[in-house]
Coordinates of C-alpha atoms and ligand atoms in Angstrom, one line a residue:
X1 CA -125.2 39.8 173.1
X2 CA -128.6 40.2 174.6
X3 CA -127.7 36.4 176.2
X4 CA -125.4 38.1 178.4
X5 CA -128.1 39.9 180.2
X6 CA -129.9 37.2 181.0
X7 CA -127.0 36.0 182.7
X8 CA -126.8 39.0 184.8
X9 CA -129.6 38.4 187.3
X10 CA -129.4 42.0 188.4
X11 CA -131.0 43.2 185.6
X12 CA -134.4 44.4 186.0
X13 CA -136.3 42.0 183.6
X14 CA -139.0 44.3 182.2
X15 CA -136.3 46.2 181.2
X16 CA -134.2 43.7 179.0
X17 CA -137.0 42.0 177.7
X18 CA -137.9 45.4 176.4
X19 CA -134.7 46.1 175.2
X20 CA -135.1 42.6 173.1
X21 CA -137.8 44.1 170.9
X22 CA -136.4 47.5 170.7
X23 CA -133.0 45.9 169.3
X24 CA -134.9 42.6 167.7
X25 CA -133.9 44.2 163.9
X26 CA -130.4 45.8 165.0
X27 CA -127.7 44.0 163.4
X28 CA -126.3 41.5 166.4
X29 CA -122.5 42.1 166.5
X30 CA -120.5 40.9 169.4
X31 CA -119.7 43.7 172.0
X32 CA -115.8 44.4 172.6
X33 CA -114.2 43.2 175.3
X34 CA -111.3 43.5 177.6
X35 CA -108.6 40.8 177.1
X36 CA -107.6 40.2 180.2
X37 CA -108.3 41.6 184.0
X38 CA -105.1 43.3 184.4
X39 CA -106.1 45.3 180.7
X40 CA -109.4 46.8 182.3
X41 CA -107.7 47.7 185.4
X42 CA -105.1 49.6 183.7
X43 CA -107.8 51.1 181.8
X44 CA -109.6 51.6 184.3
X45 CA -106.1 53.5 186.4
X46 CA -105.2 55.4 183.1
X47 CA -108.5 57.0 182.8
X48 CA -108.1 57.9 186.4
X49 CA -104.2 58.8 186.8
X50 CA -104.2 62.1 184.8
X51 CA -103.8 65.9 185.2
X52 CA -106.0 65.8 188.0
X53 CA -103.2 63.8 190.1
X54 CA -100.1 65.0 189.0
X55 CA -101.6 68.3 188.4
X56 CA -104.4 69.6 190.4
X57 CA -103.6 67.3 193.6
X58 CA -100.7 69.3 194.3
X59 CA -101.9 73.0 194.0
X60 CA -105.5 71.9 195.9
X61 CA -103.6 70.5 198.5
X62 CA -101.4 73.5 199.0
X63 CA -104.8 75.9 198.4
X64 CA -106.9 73.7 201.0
X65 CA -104.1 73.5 204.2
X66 CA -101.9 70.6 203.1
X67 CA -102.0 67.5 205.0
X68 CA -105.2 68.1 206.6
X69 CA -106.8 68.1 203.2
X70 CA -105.0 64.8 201.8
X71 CA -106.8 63.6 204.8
X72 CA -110.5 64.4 203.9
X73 CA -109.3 63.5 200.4
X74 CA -109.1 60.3 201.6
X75 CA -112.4 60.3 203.1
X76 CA -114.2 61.6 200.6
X77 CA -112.4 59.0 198.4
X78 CA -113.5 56.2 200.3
X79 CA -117.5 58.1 201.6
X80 CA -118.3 59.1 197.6
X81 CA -115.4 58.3 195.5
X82 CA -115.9 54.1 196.0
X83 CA -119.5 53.8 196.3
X84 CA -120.2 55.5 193.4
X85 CA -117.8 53.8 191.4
X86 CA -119.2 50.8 192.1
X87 CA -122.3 51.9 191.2
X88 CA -121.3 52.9 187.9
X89 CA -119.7 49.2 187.5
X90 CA -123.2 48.0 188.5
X91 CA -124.8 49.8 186.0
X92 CA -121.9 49.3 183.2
X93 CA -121.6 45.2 183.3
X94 CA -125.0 45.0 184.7
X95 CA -126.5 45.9 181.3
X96 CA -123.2 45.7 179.1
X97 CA -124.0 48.9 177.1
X98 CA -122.5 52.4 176.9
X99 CA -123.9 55.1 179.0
X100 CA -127.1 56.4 177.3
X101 CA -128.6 52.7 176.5
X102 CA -127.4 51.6 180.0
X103 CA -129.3 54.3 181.6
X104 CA -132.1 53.4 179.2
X105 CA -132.3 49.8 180.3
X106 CA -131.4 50.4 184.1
X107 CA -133.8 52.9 184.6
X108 CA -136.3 53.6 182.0
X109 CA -136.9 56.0 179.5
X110 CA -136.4 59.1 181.9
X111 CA -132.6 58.6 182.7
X112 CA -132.0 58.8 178.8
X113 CA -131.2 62.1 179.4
X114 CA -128.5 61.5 182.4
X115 CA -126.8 59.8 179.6
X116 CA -126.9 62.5 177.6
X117 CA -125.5 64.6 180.2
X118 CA -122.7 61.9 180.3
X119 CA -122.1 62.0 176.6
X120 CA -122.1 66.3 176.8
X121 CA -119.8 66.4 179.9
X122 CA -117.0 63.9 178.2
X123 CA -117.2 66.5 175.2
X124 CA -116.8 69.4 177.1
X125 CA -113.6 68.0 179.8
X126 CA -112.1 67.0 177.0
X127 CA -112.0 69.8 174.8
X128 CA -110.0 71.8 177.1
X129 CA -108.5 68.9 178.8
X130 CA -106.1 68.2 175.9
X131 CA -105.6 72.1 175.4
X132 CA -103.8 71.0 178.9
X133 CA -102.4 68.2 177.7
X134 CA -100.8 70.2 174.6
X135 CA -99.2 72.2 176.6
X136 CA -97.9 69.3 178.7
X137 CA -96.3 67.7 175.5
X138 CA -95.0 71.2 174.6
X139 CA -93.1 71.4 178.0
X140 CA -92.0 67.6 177.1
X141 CA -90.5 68.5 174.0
X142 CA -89.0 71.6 175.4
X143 CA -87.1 68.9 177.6
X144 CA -86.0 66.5 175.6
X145 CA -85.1 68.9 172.7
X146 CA -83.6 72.0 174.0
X147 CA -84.1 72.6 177.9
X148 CA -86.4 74.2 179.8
X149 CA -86.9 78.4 179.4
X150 CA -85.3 80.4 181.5
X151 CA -88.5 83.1 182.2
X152 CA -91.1 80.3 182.3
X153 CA -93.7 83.0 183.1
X154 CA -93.6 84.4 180.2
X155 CA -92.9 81.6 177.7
X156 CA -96.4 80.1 179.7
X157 CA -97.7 83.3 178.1
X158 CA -96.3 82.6 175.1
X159 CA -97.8 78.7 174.8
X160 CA -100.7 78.6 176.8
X161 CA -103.0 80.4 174.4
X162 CA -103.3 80.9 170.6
X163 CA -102.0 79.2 167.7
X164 CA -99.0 77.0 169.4
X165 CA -101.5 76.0 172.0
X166 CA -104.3 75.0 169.3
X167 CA -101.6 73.3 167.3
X168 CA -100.7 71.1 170.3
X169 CA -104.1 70.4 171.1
X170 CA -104.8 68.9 168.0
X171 CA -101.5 66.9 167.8
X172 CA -102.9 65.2 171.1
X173 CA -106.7 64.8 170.0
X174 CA -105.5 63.1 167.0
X175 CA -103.3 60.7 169.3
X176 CA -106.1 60.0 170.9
X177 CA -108.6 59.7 168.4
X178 CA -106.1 57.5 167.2
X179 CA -105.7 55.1 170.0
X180 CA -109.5 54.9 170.3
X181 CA -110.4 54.2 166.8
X182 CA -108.2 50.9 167.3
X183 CA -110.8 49.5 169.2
X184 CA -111.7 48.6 173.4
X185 CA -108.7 45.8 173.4
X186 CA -106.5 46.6 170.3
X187 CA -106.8 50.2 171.4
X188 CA -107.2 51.4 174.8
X189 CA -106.3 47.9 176.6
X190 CA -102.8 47.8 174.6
X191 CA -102.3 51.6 175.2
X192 CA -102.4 51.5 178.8
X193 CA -100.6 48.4 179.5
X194 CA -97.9 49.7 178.3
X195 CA -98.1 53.3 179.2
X196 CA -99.1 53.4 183.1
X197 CA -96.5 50.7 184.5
X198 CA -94.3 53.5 183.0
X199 CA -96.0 56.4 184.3
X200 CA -95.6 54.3 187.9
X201 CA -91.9 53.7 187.8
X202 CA -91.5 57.1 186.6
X203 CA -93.7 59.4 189.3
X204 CA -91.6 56.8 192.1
X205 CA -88.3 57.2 190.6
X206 CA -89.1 61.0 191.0
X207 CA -90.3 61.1 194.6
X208 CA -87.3 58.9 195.6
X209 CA -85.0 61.4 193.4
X210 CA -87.0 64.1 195.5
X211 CA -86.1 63.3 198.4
X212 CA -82.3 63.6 197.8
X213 CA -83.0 67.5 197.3
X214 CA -82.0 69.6 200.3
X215 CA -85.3 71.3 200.9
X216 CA -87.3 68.8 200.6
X217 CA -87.7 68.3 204.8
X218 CA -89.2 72.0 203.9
X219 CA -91.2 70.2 201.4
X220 CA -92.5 67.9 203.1
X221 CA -93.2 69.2 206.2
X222 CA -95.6 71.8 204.2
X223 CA -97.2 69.0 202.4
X224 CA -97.4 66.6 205.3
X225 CA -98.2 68.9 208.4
X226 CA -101.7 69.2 208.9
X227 CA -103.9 72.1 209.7
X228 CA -106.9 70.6 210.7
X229 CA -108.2 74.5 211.3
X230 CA -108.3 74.9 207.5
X231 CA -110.6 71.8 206.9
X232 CA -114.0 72.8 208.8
X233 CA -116.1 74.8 206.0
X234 CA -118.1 73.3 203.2
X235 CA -116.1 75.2 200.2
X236 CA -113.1 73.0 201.5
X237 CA -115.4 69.4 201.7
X238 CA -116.5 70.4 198.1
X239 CA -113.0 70.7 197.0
X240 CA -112.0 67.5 198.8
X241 CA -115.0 65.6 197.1
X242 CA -115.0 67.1 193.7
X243 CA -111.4 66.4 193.7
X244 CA -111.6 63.0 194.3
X245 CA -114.7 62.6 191.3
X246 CA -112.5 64.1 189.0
X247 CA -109.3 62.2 189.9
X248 CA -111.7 58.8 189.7
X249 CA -113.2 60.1 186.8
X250 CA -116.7 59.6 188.3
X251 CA -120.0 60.9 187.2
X252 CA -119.9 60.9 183.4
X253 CA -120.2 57.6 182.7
X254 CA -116.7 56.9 181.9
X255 CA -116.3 54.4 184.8
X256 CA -119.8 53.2 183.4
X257 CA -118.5 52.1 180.0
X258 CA -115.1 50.5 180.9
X259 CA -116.7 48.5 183.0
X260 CA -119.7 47.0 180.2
X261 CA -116.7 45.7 178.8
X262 CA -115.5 43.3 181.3
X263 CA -116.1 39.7 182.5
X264 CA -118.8 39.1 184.8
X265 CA -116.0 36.5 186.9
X266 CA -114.4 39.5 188.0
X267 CA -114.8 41.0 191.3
X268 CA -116.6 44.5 191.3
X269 CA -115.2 45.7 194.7
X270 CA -111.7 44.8 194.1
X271 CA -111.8 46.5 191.1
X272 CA -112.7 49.1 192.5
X273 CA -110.7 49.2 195.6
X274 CA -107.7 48.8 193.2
X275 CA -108.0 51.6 191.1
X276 CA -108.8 54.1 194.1
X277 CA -106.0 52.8 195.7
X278 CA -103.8 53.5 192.6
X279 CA -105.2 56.7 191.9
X280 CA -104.4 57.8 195.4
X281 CA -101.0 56.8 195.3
X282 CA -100.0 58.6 192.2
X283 CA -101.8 62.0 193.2
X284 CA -100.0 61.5 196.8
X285 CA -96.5 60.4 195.1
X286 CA -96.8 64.1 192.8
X287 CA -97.5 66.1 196.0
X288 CA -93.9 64.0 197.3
X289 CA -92.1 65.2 193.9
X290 CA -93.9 68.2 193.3
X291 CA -93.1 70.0 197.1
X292 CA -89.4 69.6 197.6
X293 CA -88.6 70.3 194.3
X294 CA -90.4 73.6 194.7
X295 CA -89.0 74.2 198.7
X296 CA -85.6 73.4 197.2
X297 CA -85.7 76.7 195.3
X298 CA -87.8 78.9 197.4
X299 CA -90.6 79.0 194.8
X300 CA -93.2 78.3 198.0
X301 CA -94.8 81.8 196.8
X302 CA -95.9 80.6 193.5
X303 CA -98.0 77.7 194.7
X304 CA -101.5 78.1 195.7
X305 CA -101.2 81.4 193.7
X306 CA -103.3 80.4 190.6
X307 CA -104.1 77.2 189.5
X308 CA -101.8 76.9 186.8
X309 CA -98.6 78.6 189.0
X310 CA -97.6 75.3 190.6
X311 CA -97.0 73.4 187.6
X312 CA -96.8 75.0 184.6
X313 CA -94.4 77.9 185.5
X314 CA -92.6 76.7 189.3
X315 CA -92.1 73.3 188.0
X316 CA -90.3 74.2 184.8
X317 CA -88.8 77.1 186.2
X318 CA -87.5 75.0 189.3
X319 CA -85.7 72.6 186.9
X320 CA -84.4 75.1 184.7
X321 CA -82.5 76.2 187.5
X322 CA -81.2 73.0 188.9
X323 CA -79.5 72.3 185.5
X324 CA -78.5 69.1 183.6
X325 CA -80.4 66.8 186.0
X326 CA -83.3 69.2 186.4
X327 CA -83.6 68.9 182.6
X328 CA -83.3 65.0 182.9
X329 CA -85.6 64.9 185.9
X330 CA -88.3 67.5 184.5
X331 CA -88.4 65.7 181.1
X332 CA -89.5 62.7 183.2
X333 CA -91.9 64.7 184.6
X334 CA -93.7 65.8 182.0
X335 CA -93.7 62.5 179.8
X336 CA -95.1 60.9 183.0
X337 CA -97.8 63.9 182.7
X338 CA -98.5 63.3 179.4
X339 CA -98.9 59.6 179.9
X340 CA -101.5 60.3 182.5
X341 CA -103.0 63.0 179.8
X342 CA -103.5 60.8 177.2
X343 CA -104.8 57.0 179.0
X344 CA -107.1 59.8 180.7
X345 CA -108.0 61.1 176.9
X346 CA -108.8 57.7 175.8
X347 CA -111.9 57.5 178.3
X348 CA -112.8 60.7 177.8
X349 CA -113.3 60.2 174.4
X350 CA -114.4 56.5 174.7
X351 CA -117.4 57.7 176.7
X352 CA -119.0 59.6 174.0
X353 CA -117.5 57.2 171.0
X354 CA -119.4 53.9 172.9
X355 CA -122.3 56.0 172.6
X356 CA -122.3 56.3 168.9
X357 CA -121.5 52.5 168.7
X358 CA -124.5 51.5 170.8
X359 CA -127.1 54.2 170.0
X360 CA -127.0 54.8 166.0
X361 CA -125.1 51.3 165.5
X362 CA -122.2 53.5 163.4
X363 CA -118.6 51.6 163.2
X364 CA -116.3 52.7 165.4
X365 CA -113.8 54.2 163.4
X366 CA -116.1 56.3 162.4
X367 CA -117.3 57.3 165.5
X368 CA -113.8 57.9 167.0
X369 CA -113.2 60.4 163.9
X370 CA -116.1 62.2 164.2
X371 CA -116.2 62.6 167.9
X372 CA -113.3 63.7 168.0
X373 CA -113.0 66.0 165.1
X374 CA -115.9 67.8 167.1
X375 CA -114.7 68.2 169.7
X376 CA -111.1 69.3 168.6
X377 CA -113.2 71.7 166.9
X378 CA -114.6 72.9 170.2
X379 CA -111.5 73.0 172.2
X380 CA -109.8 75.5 169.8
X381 CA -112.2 77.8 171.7
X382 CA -110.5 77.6 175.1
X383 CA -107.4 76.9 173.1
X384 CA -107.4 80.4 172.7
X385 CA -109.2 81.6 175.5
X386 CA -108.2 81.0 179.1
X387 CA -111.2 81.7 180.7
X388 CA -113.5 79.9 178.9
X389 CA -110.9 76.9 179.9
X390 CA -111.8 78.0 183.4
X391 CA -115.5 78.4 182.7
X392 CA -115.3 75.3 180.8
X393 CA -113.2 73.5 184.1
X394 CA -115.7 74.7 186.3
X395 CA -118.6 74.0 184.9
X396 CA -118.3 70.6 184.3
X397 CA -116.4 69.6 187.7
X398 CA -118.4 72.0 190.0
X399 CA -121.7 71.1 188.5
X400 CA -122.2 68.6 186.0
X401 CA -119.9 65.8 187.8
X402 CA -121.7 66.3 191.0
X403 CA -124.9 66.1 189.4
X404 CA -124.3 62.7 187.4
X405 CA -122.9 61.2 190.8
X406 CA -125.8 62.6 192.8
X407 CA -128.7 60.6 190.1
X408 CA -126.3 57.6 189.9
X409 CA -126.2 57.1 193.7
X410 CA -130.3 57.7 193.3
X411 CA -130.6 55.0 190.6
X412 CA -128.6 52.8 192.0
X413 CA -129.3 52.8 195.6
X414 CA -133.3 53.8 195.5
X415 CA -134.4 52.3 192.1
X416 CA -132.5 49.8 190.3
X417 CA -133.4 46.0 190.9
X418 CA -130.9 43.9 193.1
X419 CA -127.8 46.1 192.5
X420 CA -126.2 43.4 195.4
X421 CA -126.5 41.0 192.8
X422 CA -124.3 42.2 190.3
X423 CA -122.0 43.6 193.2
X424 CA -121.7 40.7 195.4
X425 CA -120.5 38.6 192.2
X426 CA -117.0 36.6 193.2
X427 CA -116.8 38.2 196.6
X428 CA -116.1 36.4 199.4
X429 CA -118.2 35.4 202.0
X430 CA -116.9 37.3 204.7
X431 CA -116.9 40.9 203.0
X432 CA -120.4 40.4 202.2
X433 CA -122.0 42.2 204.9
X434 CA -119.7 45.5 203.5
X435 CA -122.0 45.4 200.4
X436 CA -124.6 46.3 202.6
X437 CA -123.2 49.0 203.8
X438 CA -122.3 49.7 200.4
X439 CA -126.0 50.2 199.0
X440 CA -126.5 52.6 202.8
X441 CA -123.6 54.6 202.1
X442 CA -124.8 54.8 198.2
X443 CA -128.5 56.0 199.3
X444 CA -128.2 58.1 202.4
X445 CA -124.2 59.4 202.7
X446 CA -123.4 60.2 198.9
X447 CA -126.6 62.2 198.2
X448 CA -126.0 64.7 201.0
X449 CA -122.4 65.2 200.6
X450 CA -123.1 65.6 197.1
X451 CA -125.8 68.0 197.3
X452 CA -123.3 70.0 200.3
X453 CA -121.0 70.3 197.2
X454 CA -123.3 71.4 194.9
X455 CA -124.1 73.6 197.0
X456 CA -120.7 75.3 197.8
X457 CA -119.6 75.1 194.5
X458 CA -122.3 76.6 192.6
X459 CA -120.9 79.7 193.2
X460 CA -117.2 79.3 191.8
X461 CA -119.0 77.9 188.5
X462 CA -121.0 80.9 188.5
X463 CA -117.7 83.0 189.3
X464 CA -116.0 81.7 186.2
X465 CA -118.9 82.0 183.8
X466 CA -119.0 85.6 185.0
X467 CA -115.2 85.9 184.2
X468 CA -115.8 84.3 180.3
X469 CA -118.1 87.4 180.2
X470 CA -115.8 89.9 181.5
X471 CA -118.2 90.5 184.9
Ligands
PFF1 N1 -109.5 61.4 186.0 C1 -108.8 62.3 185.1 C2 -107.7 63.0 185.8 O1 -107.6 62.9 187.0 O2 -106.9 63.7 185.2 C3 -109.7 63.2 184.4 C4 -111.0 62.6 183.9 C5 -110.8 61.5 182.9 C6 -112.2 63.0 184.3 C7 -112.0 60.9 182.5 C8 -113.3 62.3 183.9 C9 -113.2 61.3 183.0 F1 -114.2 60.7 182.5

């Protein structure tokens, strides 16, 4: 295992000769791997394609001015979402460990506890995360089994807190718990290979469906029209940015630990560029169903409203209407959502599990029923309380994600050894010279806009803390 290293010239040296004798008595056990390419990139897609896309895309977009944002989306995608997920590639295959020994070896003792961080935020998103995701697979069920409610307001009431939504968010911690416990290839790699082609055919069948619906010009011209007037104050650069880490799950290590379990043949910018690109295209592909369907009906008032309005109440309430194809359609929607959910779980949950395996050498069934037991523990908190989901939502995005971006763009670019090395691996020639601009954009570009963010957002993590409180 420790052989591997070697191999990987970018290692700093001290460091793994260091981790020899601090692992010299740890039982040796080969480390998990991937299967094949396409398995970690699927991974890699599922843990990005989630809620955030199909979900939070949508009503941030409509919040931040429409087209005009999906354009700084895309900037900040390619300015902080890229370079840091490549940096978190460097650091993951560079050292092949999990995130707290990775830091460890990367950068010394002292980043131990940005791995820690990593382990606390994966706990925390998901806890409330599959509260979400219960009440995704409760909207599913409504579909396929008796239609969707009529009021959808108030049977959101009804579902989103209390028993039936801690019921629901056990049912899908135990599915993922589950698919984790079977292992990195048995597991997660066979999970997603077959779940996001389907999510894919599923979110274009319903944009193409869309697009039959007579509002969706309406629709469309709401999503696509830019007003560039919306898009010139920090709060809306710090939604673009810390949109985009969320959708690419960035800055918790989850990128980090996919990516110690893949081959060093394969290229870490392509990777990279892939699942961007497929992240992107599923988020922008939910704003192309998600707008006509609610311009068709008129429900343009109920999005932007709150952050749950757009999906959980229009959406359903939109199909209700439209009758037996709605229910068809909107069943579709939902499984698709839950799809996303769940591959976005798995990572979640993988992030803090890896841990376990590589830090107290504990099996990973084990640590997959532990973890998650916790944590389903934890989440029956916002399971029946919404604002501590919203404290717990904006605490995590607005602060800690920023924060483990911001040190990993610092480690990587300022004081790791030769992250080109590992980088540059089976990359052509020609696109050399990007890498460069790479490790620039990593040290200079990604630290300010980062600590812009931080600084805007600060205050809407403080605003939902104060609203867990009752201030
Ligand atoms: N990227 C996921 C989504 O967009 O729904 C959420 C997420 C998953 C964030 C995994 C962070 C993470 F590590």
């Amino acid at each position: 295992m420790n052989g591997d290293l070697h191999s990987g010239g970018a290692v700093d040296h001290a460091a793994v000769a260091n981790a020899h004798s601090e692992h010299a008595d740890a039982p040796e056990f080969a480390r998990e791997m991937w299967k094949t390419r396409l398995g970690f990139v699927l991974a890699a897609v599922g843990s990005a394609v989630g809620l955030g896309n199909m979900w939070r895309f949508p009503y941030i977009t409509a919040e931040y001015g429409g087209a005009a944002f999906v354009v700084l989306y895309i900037i900040m995608t390619l300015a902080v979402g890229i370079p840091v997920m490549l940096a978190e590639f460097t650091i993951g295959r560079g050292t092949r460990k999990s995130s707290i020994s990775a830091l460890r070896l990367a950068g010394g003792k002292g980043w131990v506890p940005l791995g820690f961080l990593f382990v606390l935020t994966g706990f925390l998103i998901l806890s409330y995360y599959s509260v979400i995701a219960g009440w995704v697979t409760r909207y599913a069920l409504a579909g396929i089994f008796g239609g969707f409610p009529e009021d959808t307001g108030a049977y959101f009431g009804l579902i989103a807190s209390g028993v039936p939504a801690m019921g629901f968010h056990l049912f899908v911690m135990a599915v993922t718990i589950a698919i984790v416990m079977g292992g990195v290839e048995k597991g997660i790699e066979r999970a997603s290979v077959i779940m996001i082609p389907a999510l894919f055919l599923i979110v274009l069948g319903l944009a193409i469906w869309a697009s039959t619906l007579s509002g969706s010009g309406a629709g469309y011209a709401f999503y696509l029209t830019p007003k560039f007037s919306e898009l010139l104050s920090g709060e809306t650069l710090a939604a673009a940015a810390s949109q985009a880490f969320f959708s690419l799950s960035l800055g918790m290590g989850a990128m980090l630990t996919f990516s110690s379990y893949l081959s060093r043949e394969e290229s870490l910018p392509r990777e990279a560029g892939v699942i961007a690109f497929s992240d992107f295209s599923v988020a922008f592909l939910a704003g192309l169903v998600v707008f006509p369907v609610i311009f068709a009906l008129g429900l343009q008032g109920a999005v932007g409203e709150s952050t749950l309005g757009a999906l959980f109440i229009a959406i359903p309430g939109a199909f209700n209407e439209m009758g037996g194809i709605g229910r068809v359609v909107g069943t579709f929607f939902f499984i698709a959502l839950f799809i996303g959910a769940i591959t976005s779980a798995i990572s979640l949950l993988e992030v803090v599990v890896s841990a376990m395996i590589d830090e107290w050498n504990m099996p990973r069934k084990k640590a997959a029923v532990i973890a998650g037991s916790l944590i389903a523990l934890l989440g029956l908190w916002p399971a029946s309380n919404l604002n501590a989901l919203g404290a717990l939502d904006a605490v995590t995005n607005y602060i800690f994600l920023p924060v483990g971006g911001l040190a990993m763009a610092i480690l990587v670019g300022w004081l790791y050894k030769n992250p080109l090395e590992e980088v540059s691996r089976s990359v052509s020639e020609r696109f050399q010279p990007l890498l460069k601009g790479w490790l620039w954009t990593l040290r200079v570009v990604v630290p300010i806009l980062l600590v812009v963010v931080l600084y805007s957002a600060l205050g809407e993590a403080v605003d939902a803390v104060k609203a867990l409180f009752g201030g």
